[in-house]
Every structure is written in C-alpha cells, then in structure tokens.
PDB file of C-alpha atoms and ligand atoms in Angstrom:
ATOM      1  CA  MET L   1     -45.570  68.981 -11.393  1.00 90.00           C
ATOM      2  CA  SER L   2     -44.361  66.220 -13.758  1.00 95.00           C
ATOM      3  CA  LYS L   3     -45.578  62.653 -13.330  1.00 96.00           C
ATOM      4  CA  THR L   4     -42.105  61.644 -12.219  1.00 96.00           C
ATOM      5  CA  ASP L   5     -42.062  64.355  -9.554  1.00 97.00           C
ATOM      6  CA  GLU L   6     -45.546  63.386  -8.364  1.00 97.00           C
ATOM      7  CA  MET L   7     -44.473  59.739  -8.134  1.00 98.00           C
ATOM      8  CA  LYS L   8     -41.331  60.768  -6.212  1.00 98.00           C
ATOM      9  CA  LYS L   9     -43.542  62.636  -3.764  1.00 98.00           C
ATOM     10  CA  VAL L  10     -45.577  59.468  -3.212  1.00 98.00           C
ATOM     11  CA  ARG L  11     -42.334  57.551  -2.720  1.00 98.00           C
ATOM     12  CA  ASP L  12     -40.931  60.027  -0.215  1.00 98.00           C
ATOM     13  CA  GLU L  13     -44.151  59.967   1.802  1.00 98.00           C
ATOM     14  CA  VAL L  14     -44.220  56.158   1.906  1.00 98.00           C
ATOM     15  CA  VAL L  15     -40.542  56.071   2.895  1.00 98.00           C
ATOM     16  CA  GLY L  16     -41.362  58.398   5.800  1.00 97.00           C
ATOM     17  CA  LEU L  17     -44.553  56.617   6.821  1.00 97.00           C
ATOM     18  CA  THR L  18     -43.596  56.037  10.445  1.00 96.00           C
ATOM     19  CA  ALA L  19     -47.298  55.855  11.372  1.00 94.00           C
ATOM     20  CA  SER L  20     -47.635  52.526   9.554  1.00 95.00           C
ATOM     21  CA  PRO L  21     -47.969  49.433  11.750  1.00 93.00           C
ATOM     22  CA  LEU L  22     -45.471  47.836   9.325  1.00 97.00           C
ATOM     23  CA  TYR L  23     -42.819  50.549   9.726  1.00 96.00           C
ATOM     24  CA  VAL L  24     -41.119  48.987  12.764  1.00 95.00           C
ATOM     25  CA  TYR L  25     -40.950  45.610  11.018  1.00 95.00           C
ATOM     26  CA  ARG L  26     -39.474  47.321   7.921  1.00 97.00           C
ATOM     27  CA  LYS L  27     -36.682  48.831  10.003  1.00 97.00           C
ATOM     28  CA  GLU L  28     -36.039  45.752  12.194  1.00 96.00           C
ATOM     29  CA  SER L  29     -35.677  43.473   9.190  1.00 96.00           C
ATOM     30  CA  GLY L  30     -33.718  45.899   7.019  1.00 97.00           C
ATOM     31  CA  ASN L  31     -36.504  45.832   4.454  1.00 98.00           C
ATOM     32  CA  LEU L  32     -37.349  48.478   1.885  1.00 98.00           C
ATOM     33  CA  PRO L  33     -40.801  49.760   1.028  1.00 98.00           C
ATOM     34  CA  VAL L  34     -41.897  48.796  -2.491  1.00 98.00           C
ATOM     35  CA  ILE L  35     -43.474  51.756  -4.245  1.00 98.00           C
ATOM     36  CA  GLY L  36     -43.937  50.342  -7.734  1.00 98.00           C
ATOM     37  CA  GLU L  37     -42.113  50.219 -11.017  1.00 98.00           C
ATOM     38  CA  GLY L  38     -42.730  50.862 -14.674  1.00 98.00           C
ATOM     39  CA  ASN L  39     -44.101  53.350 -17.146  1.00 98.00           C
ATOM     40  CA  HIS L  40     -45.819  56.411 -15.634  1.00 98.00           C
ATOM     41  CA  ASP L  41     -47.942  56.593 -18.811  1.00 98.00           C
ATOM     42  CA  ALA L  42     -48.840  52.893 -18.818  1.00 98.00           C
ATOM     43  CA  ASN L  43     -52.108  51.737 -20.337  1.00 98.00           C
ATOM     44  CA  ILE L  44     -52.110  48.671 -18.094  1.00 98.00           C
ATOM     45  CA  LEU L  45     -51.669  48.913 -14.332  1.00 98.00           C
ATOM     46  CA  PHE L  46     -51.157  45.754 -12.265  1.00 98.00           C
ATOM     47  CA  VAL L  47     -51.945  45.886  -8.559  1.00 98.00           C
ATOM     48  CA  GLY L  48     -50.741  43.082  -6.296  1.00 98.00           C
ATOM     49  CA  GLU L  49     -51.267  42.584  -2.609  1.00 97.00           C
ATOM     50  CA  ALA L  50     -48.068  43.386  -0.690  1.00 97.00           C
ATOM     51  CA  PRO L  51     -44.334  42.852  -1.166  1.00 97.00           C
ATOM     52  CA  GLY L  52     -42.889  39.436  -0.380  1.00 96.00           C
ATOM     53  CA  ARG L  53     -39.381  38.643   0.880  1.00 96.00           C
ATOM     54  CA  ASN L  54     -37.478  39.299  -2.346  1.00 97.00           C
ATOM     55  CA  GLU L  55     -39.446  42.442  -3.050  1.00 98.00           C
ATOM     56  CA  ALA L  56     -38.780  43.900   0.406  1.00 97.00           C
ATOM     57  CA  LYS L  57     -35.062  43.126   0.077  1.00 98.00           C
ATOM     58  CA  THR L  58     -34.733  44.817  -3.315  1.00 98.00           C
ATOM     59  CA  GLY L  59     -37.523  47.431  -3.216  1.00 98.00           C
ATOM     60  CA  ARG L  60     -38.884  46.073  -6.525  1.00 98.00           C
ATOM     61  CA  PRO L  61     -42.387  44.647  -7.031  1.00 98.00           C
ATOM     62  CA  PHE L  62     -42.873  41.104  -8.290  1.00 98.00           C
ATOM     63  CA  CYS L  63     -39.195  40.151  -8.538  1.00 97.00           C
ATOM     64  CA  GLY L  64     -39.454  36.704  -6.872  1.00 95.00           C
ATOM     65  CA  ALA L  65     -41.280  33.508  -7.824  1.00 96.00           C
ATOM     66  CA  ALA L  66     -44.628  35.242  -8.433  1.00 97.00           C
ATOM     67  CA  GLY L  67     -42.800  37.864 -10.497  1.00 98.00           C
ATOM     68  CA  LYS L  68     -41.312  35.184 -12.711  1.00 97.00           C
ATOM     69  CA  ILE L  69     -44.825  34.005 -13.500  1.00 98.00           C
ATOM     70  CA  LEU L  70     -46.012  37.570 -14.095  1.00 98.00           C
ATOM     71  CA  ASP L  71     -43.098  38.034 -16.536  1.00 98.00           C
ATOM     72  CA  GLU L  72     -44.129  34.888 -18.415  1.00 98.00           C
ATOM     73  CA  LEU L  73     -47.726  36.069 -18.580  1.00 98.00           C
ATOM     74  CA  LEU L  74     -46.677  39.453 -19.963  1.00 98.00           C
ATOM     75  CA  GLU L  75     -44.435  37.796 -22.509  1.00 98.00           C
ATOM     76  CA  SER L  76     -47.290  35.515 -23.596  1.00 98.00           C
ATOM     77  CA  ILE L  77     -49.284  38.556 -24.741  1.00 98.00           C
ATOM     78  CA  GLY L  78     -46.299  40.418 -26.180  1.00 98.00           C
ATOM     79  CA  VAL L  79     -46.270  43.136 -23.546  1.00 98.00           C
ATOM     80  CA  ALA L  80     -42.914  44.426 -22.280  1.00 98.00           C
ATOM     81  CA  ARG L  81     -42.677  44.686 -18.514  1.00 98.00           C
ATOM     82  CA  GLU L  82     -41.278  48.225 -18.918  1.00 98.00           C
ATOM     83  CA  SER L  83     -44.422  49.354 -20.755  1.00 98.00           C
ATOM     84  CA  VAL L  84     -46.792  48.620 -17.867  1.00 98.00           C
ATOM     85  CA  TYR L  85     -46.804  49.791 -14.247  1.00 98.00           C
ATOM     86  CA  ILE L  86     -46.660  47.262 -11.424  1.00 98.00           C
ATOM     87  CA  THR L  87     -47.403  48.026  -7.794  1.00 98.00           C
ATOM     88  CA  ASN L  88     -49.209  46.701  -4.715  1.00 98.00           C
ATOM     89  CA  ILE L  89     -51.894  48.012  -2.383  1.00 98.00           C
ATOM     90  CA  VAL L  90     -49.690  47.632   0.688  1.00 98.00           C
ATOM     91  CA  LYS L  91     -46.176  49.019   0.171  1.00 98.00           C
ATOM     92  CA  ASP L  92     -44.397  47.308   3.087  1.00 98.00           C
ATOM     93  CA  ARG L  93     -43.945  43.579   3.602  1.00 98.00           C
ATOM     94  CA  PRO L  94     -46.225  42.094   6.272  1.00 96.00           C
ATOM     95  CA  PRO L  95     -44.339  39.739   8.645  1.00 95.00           C
ATOM     96  CA  GLU L  96     -44.270  36.082   7.540  1.00 90.00           C
ATOM     97  CA  ASN L  97     -46.083  36.955   4.331  1.00 85.00           C
ATOM     98  CA  ARG L  98     -49.404  37.098   6.150  1.00 93.00           C
ATOM     99  CA  ASP L  99     -52.364  38.694   4.392  1.00 92.00           C
ATOM    100  CA  PRO L 100     -52.560  42.462   4.773  1.00 93.00           C
ATOM    101  CA  SER L 101     -54.970  43.595   7.495  1.00 95.00           C
ATOM    102  CA  PRO L 102     -57.870  45.977   6.821  1.00 94.00           C
ATOM    103  CA  SER L 103     -56.055  48.747   8.732  1.00 95.00           C
ATOM    104  CA  GLU L 104     -52.911  48.251   6.624  1.00 96.00           C
ATOM    105  CA  ILE L 105     -54.966  48.442   3.443  1.00 96.00           C
ATOM    106  CA  GLU L 106     -56.545  51.630   4.797  1.00 96.00           C
ATOM    107  CA  ILE L 107     -53.157  53.252   5.480  1.00 97.00           C
ATOM    108  CA  TYR L 108     -51.555  52.405   2.129  1.00 98.00           C
ATOM    109  CA  GLY L 109     -54.662  52.629  -0.091  1.00 97.00           C
ATOM    110  CA  PRO L 110     -54.468  56.425  -0.569  1.00 98.00           C
ATOM    111  CA  PHE L 111     -50.941  56.086  -2.021  1.00 98.00           C
ATOM    112  CA  LEU L 112     -52.237  53.615  -4.583  1.00 98.00           C
ATOM    113  CA  ASP L 113     -55.132  55.989  -5.324  1.00 98.00           C
ATOM    114  CA  ARG L 114     -52.619  58.748  -6.116  1.00 98.00           C
ATOM    115  CA  GLN L 115     -50.554  56.418  -8.302  1.00 98.00           C
ATOM    116  CA  ILE L 116     -53.695  55.584 -10.290  1.00 98.00           C
ATOM    117  CA  GLU L 117     -54.404  59.298 -10.763  1.00 97.00           C
ATOM    118  CA  ILE L 118     -50.820  59.932 -11.909  1.00 98.00           C
ATOM    119  CA  ILE L 119     -50.769  57.062 -14.407  1.00 98.00           C
ATOM    120  CA  GLU L 120     -54.377  57.306 -15.667  1.00 97.00           C
ATOM    121  CA  PRO L 121     -54.353  53.738 -16.996  1.00 98.00           C
ATOM    122  CA  LYS L 122     -56.889  52.367 -19.481  1.00 97.00           C
ATOM    123  CA  VAL L 123     -57.199  49.160 -17.487  1.00 98.00           C
ATOM    124  CA  ILE L 124     -56.360  48.100 -13.963  1.00 98.00           C
ATOM    125  CA  ALA L 125     -55.688  44.408 -13.449  1.00 98.00           C
ATOM    126  CA  PRO L 126     -55.926  43.657  -9.738  1.00 98.00           C
ATOM    127  CA  LEU L 127     -54.007  40.483  -8.926  1.00 98.00           C
ATOM    128  CA  GLY L 128     -55.825  38.399  -6.335  1.00 97.00           C
ATOM    129  CA  ARG L 129     -58.824  38.984  -4.152  1.00 95.00           C
ATOM    130  CA  TYR L 130     -57.455  41.721  -1.885  1.00 95.00           C
ATOM    131  CA  ALA L 131     -56.478  43.978  -4.754  1.00 97.00           C
ATOM    132  CA  MET L 132     -59.714  43.131  -6.555  1.00 98.00           C
ATOM    133  CA  GLY L 133     -61.799  44.056  -3.509  1.00 97.00           C
ATOM    134  CA  TYR L 134     -60.003  47.355  -3.005  1.00 97.00           C
ATOM    135  CA  ILE L 135     -60.094  48.415  -6.649  1.00 98.00           C
ATOM    136  CA  MET L 136     -63.709  47.373  -7.262  1.00 97.00           C
ATOM    137  CA  GLU L 137     -64.877  49.266  -4.160  1.00 97.00           C
ATOM    138  CA  LYS L 138     -62.848  52.312  -5.133  1.00 96.00           C
ATOM    139  CA  PHE L 139     -64.431  52.456  -8.589  1.00 96.00           C
ATOM    140  CA  ASP L 140     -67.996  52.021  -7.315  1.00 95.00           C
ATOM    141  CA  LEU L 141     -68.253  48.389  -8.360  1.00 96.00           C
ATOM    142  CA  GLY L 142     -68.640  47.051  -4.818  1.00 95.00           C
ATOM    143  CA  ALA L 143     -72.156  45.818  -5.590  1.00 96.00           C
ATOM    144  CA  GLU L 144     -70.751  43.689  -8.427  1.00 95.00           C
ATOM    145  CA  LEU L 145     -68.033  42.055  -6.337  1.00 96.00           C
ATOM    146  CA  GLU L 146     -67.865  38.313  -6.861  1.00 96.00           C
ATOM    147  CA  PRO L 147     -65.350  35.730  -5.686  1.00 97.00           C
ATOM    148  CA  ILE L 148     -62.120  35.839  -7.709  1.00 97.00           C
ATOM    149  CA  SER L 149     -63.001  32.342  -9.012  1.00 97.00           C
ATOM    150  CA  VAL L 150     -65.930  33.978 -10.836  1.00 98.00           C
ATOM    151  CA  ALA L 151     -64.574  37.472 -11.541  1.00 98.00           C
ATOM    152  CA  HIS L 152     -61.179  36.500 -13.004  1.00 98.00           C
ATOM    153  CA  GLY L 153     -60.672  37.435 -16.641  1.00 97.00           C
ATOM    154  CA  LYS L 154     -63.864  39.523 -16.838  1.00 98.00           C
ATOM    155  CA  LEU L 155     -63.968  43.190 -17.852  1.00 98.00           C
ATOM    156  CA  TYR L 156     -65.806  45.662 -15.625  1.00 98.00           C
ATOM    157  CA  LYS L 157     -66.386  49.075 -17.187  1.00 97.00           C
ATOM    158  CA  THR L 158     -66.379  52.059 -14.904  1.00 96.00           C
ATOM    159  CA  GLY L 159     -65.756  55.795 -14.804  1.00 91.00           C
ATOM    160  CA  SER L 160     -62.862  57.633 -13.220  1.00 89.00           C
ATOM    161  CA  LEU L 161     -61.658  61.198 -12.737  1.00 89.00           C
ATOM    162  CA  PHE L 162     -59.810  60.804 -16.042  1.00 90.00           C
ATOM    163  CA  GLY L 163     -62.581  59.179 -18.086  1.00 91.00           C
ATOM    164  CA  GLU L 164     -63.595  55.632 -18.949  1.00 94.00           C
ATOM    165  CA  MET L 165     -61.729  52.889 -17.157  1.00 96.00           C
ATOM    166  CA  THR L 166     -61.822  49.118 -17.171  1.00 98.00           C
ATOM    167  CA  ILE L 167     -61.054  46.708 -14.372  1.00 98.00           C
ATOM    168  CA  SER L 168     -59.996  43.183 -15.152  1.00 98.00           C
ATOM    169  CA  PRO L 169     -59.364  41.055 -12.052  1.00 98.00           C
ATOM    170  CA  MET L 170     -56.847  38.231 -12.382  1.00 98.00           C
ATOM    171  CA  TYR L 171     -55.834  35.390 -10.122  1.00 98.00           C
ATOM    172  CA  HIS L 172     -52.698  36.241  -8.163  1.00 98.00           C
ATOM    173  CA  PRO L 173     -49.695  34.796 -10.066  1.00 98.00           C
ATOM    174  CA  ALA L 174     -48.500  33.139  -6.828  1.00 96.00           C
ATOM    175  CA  ALA L 175     -51.635  30.982  -6.937  1.00 96.00           C
ATOM    176  CA  ALA L 176     -50.181  29.308 -10.037  1.00 96.00           C
ATOM    177  CA  ILE L 177     -47.131  28.224  -8.025  1.00 94.00           C
ATOM    178  CA  TYR L 178     -49.338  26.057  -5.819  1.00 90.00           C
ATOM    179  CA  THR L 179     -52.037  25.105  -8.330  1.00 94.00           C
ATOM    180  CA  ARG L 180     -50.553  24.393 -11.730  1.00 91.00           C
ATOM    181  CA  ALA L 181     -53.934  24.520 -13.528  1.00 95.00           C
ATOM    182  CA  LEU L 182     -54.262  28.187 -12.585  1.00 97.00           C
ATOM    183  CA  LYS L 183     -51.271  28.974 -14.779  1.00 97.00           C
ATOM    184  CA  ASP L 184     -53.317  27.941 -17.814  1.00 97.00           C
ATOM    185  CA  THR L 185     -56.246  29.997 -16.551  1.00 98.00           C
ATOM    186  CA  LEU L 186     -53.963  33.012 -16.142  1.00 98.00           C
ATOM    187  CA  LEU L 187     -52.499  32.536 -19.621  1.00 98.00           C
ATOM    188  CA  GLU L 188     -56.026  32.461 -21.041  1.00 98.00           C
ATOM    189  CA  ASP L 189     -57.243  35.420 -18.958  1.00 98.00           C
ATOM    190  CA  PHE L 190     -54.258  37.611 -19.851  1.00 98.00           C
ATOM    191  CA  LYS L 191     -55.294  37.527 -23.526  1.00 98.00           C
ATOM    192  CA  ILE L 192     -58.114  39.928 -22.646  1.00 98.00           C
ATOM    193  CA  LEU L 193     -55.512  42.573 -21.787  1.00 98.00           C
ATOM    194  CA  LYS L 194     -54.117  42.633 -25.347  1.00 97.00           C
ATOM    195  CA  GLN L 195     -56.736  45.135 -26.492  1.00 97.00           C
ATOM    196  CA  PHE L 196     -55.373  47.714 -24.015  1.00 97.00           C
ATOM    197  CA  ARG L 197     -51.686  47.465 -24.985  1.00 91.00           C
TER     198      ARG L 197
HETATM  199  N1  LIG B 201     -46.862  39.277  -4.327  1.00 77.14           N
HETATM  200  C1  LIG B 201     -47.472  40.472  -4.384  1.00 77.14           C
HETATM  201  O1  LIG B 201     -48.670  40.608  -4.172  1.00 77.14           O
HETATM  202  N2  LIG B 201     -46.725  41.533  -4.705  1.00 77.14           N
HETATM  203  C2  LIG B 201     -45.423  41.457  -4.963  1.00 77.14           C
HETATM  204  O2  LIG B 201     -44.823  42.489  -5.259  1.00 77.14           O
HETATM  205  C3  LIG B 201     -44.825  40.185  -4.913  1.00 77.14           C
HETATM  206  C4  LIG B 201     -45.555  39.109  -4.573  1.00 77.14           C
END
C-alpha cells in the first residue's frame, strides 16, 4: 500500500471514530477531525497537542494564531511548511480548548503511532509538554523526561522500527502568544532542526 493510501486509511478510521469521547462534541459543533498535513516523506515531523477552534473548523493543523507562529519559526530556518508533516496527538478538538485527558491521548495515540511509521521522520519535534510526554514515552525515553522548560531545544537520540531517530522537544508555539520571551527561545531552539532538513 502506498504512503498516501496508508494515510487515507488512518484518516478514514479517525473520521469514523465514534468510540471517541470527543466524537459527540465534534458532531454537535460541526467540527472536523484534524488528521495532519504535509509531506508523507518528511524528515521533520511536528506533533502538537490537539486542534483548536480554527483547526476544527477547517480540518487543518496549526492554521490559527499558534500556526502563524509556527509558520514564522519554519521560515526562520528556511524550511517550507509543505516539506514537513504537522499533526497532533489528539485529532478532535476538546471542548473549550481544555487540555486533552489521558483517556483521549490513549484513544488517539495509536493513530499518531501509525503516522510516524508511515512517514519515518529523521526527527520528531513534539510541541509542548503533552506531545513531549507521549513521544518520549513511546520511544523509551520516559526515564529521561524533564520539564519542557529544561528539555526544550535538546536532542534525544533513540531507535525506532525504521532506524535511528531523534526527538527534539519544543515549547508549544501558543506559549509565545502569552509570553513574548518564549518567541525568542523558540527561534533559537528551531535552529537545531536545520541539520535535519
Ligand atoms: N494547537 C495545537 O496543539 N495544535 C493545533 O493544530 C493548533 C493549535
């Protein structure tokens, strides 16, 4: 099966995920699930937390205020948005933008796992502490988990089914909306991703 077909299969399963506690909210609010977007052969994979309002209306990841910052960060290192893949752990918007619950992460996590196996990225950049926690645990780095204030911008080497992999946690771009200084930190941290372009 081609990568595109495998990704479509993931999409179709998420679309039909009536067992999700977020499915009723999706339907009631006329929202769309957000599967992910970008290059299926990307070297760099970004993993956010869950779709926000704009994302759930359009079905596209990081297309609101946080997305604008992500676009600026990508531009700062000369990486085209189309060359990377961008997704979230949780594929449906939680009500009122609350943090995803452990059971929601458990339901949607396996879809992200399959996306990682389809793309086989060189580096995964989890955005924010939820994505960092999930990805570090998944790649056997749970023992090295540190707060995002310590882990951001570091490189963690690990193995995967498809060979050597690196994880580079970043602050969530939305954090820079509220704390301006974090924008500079993000700009600095993103430079470490250049080597994987
Ligand atoms: N925040 C996220 O974590 N993901 C999005 O897609 C948008 C905002």
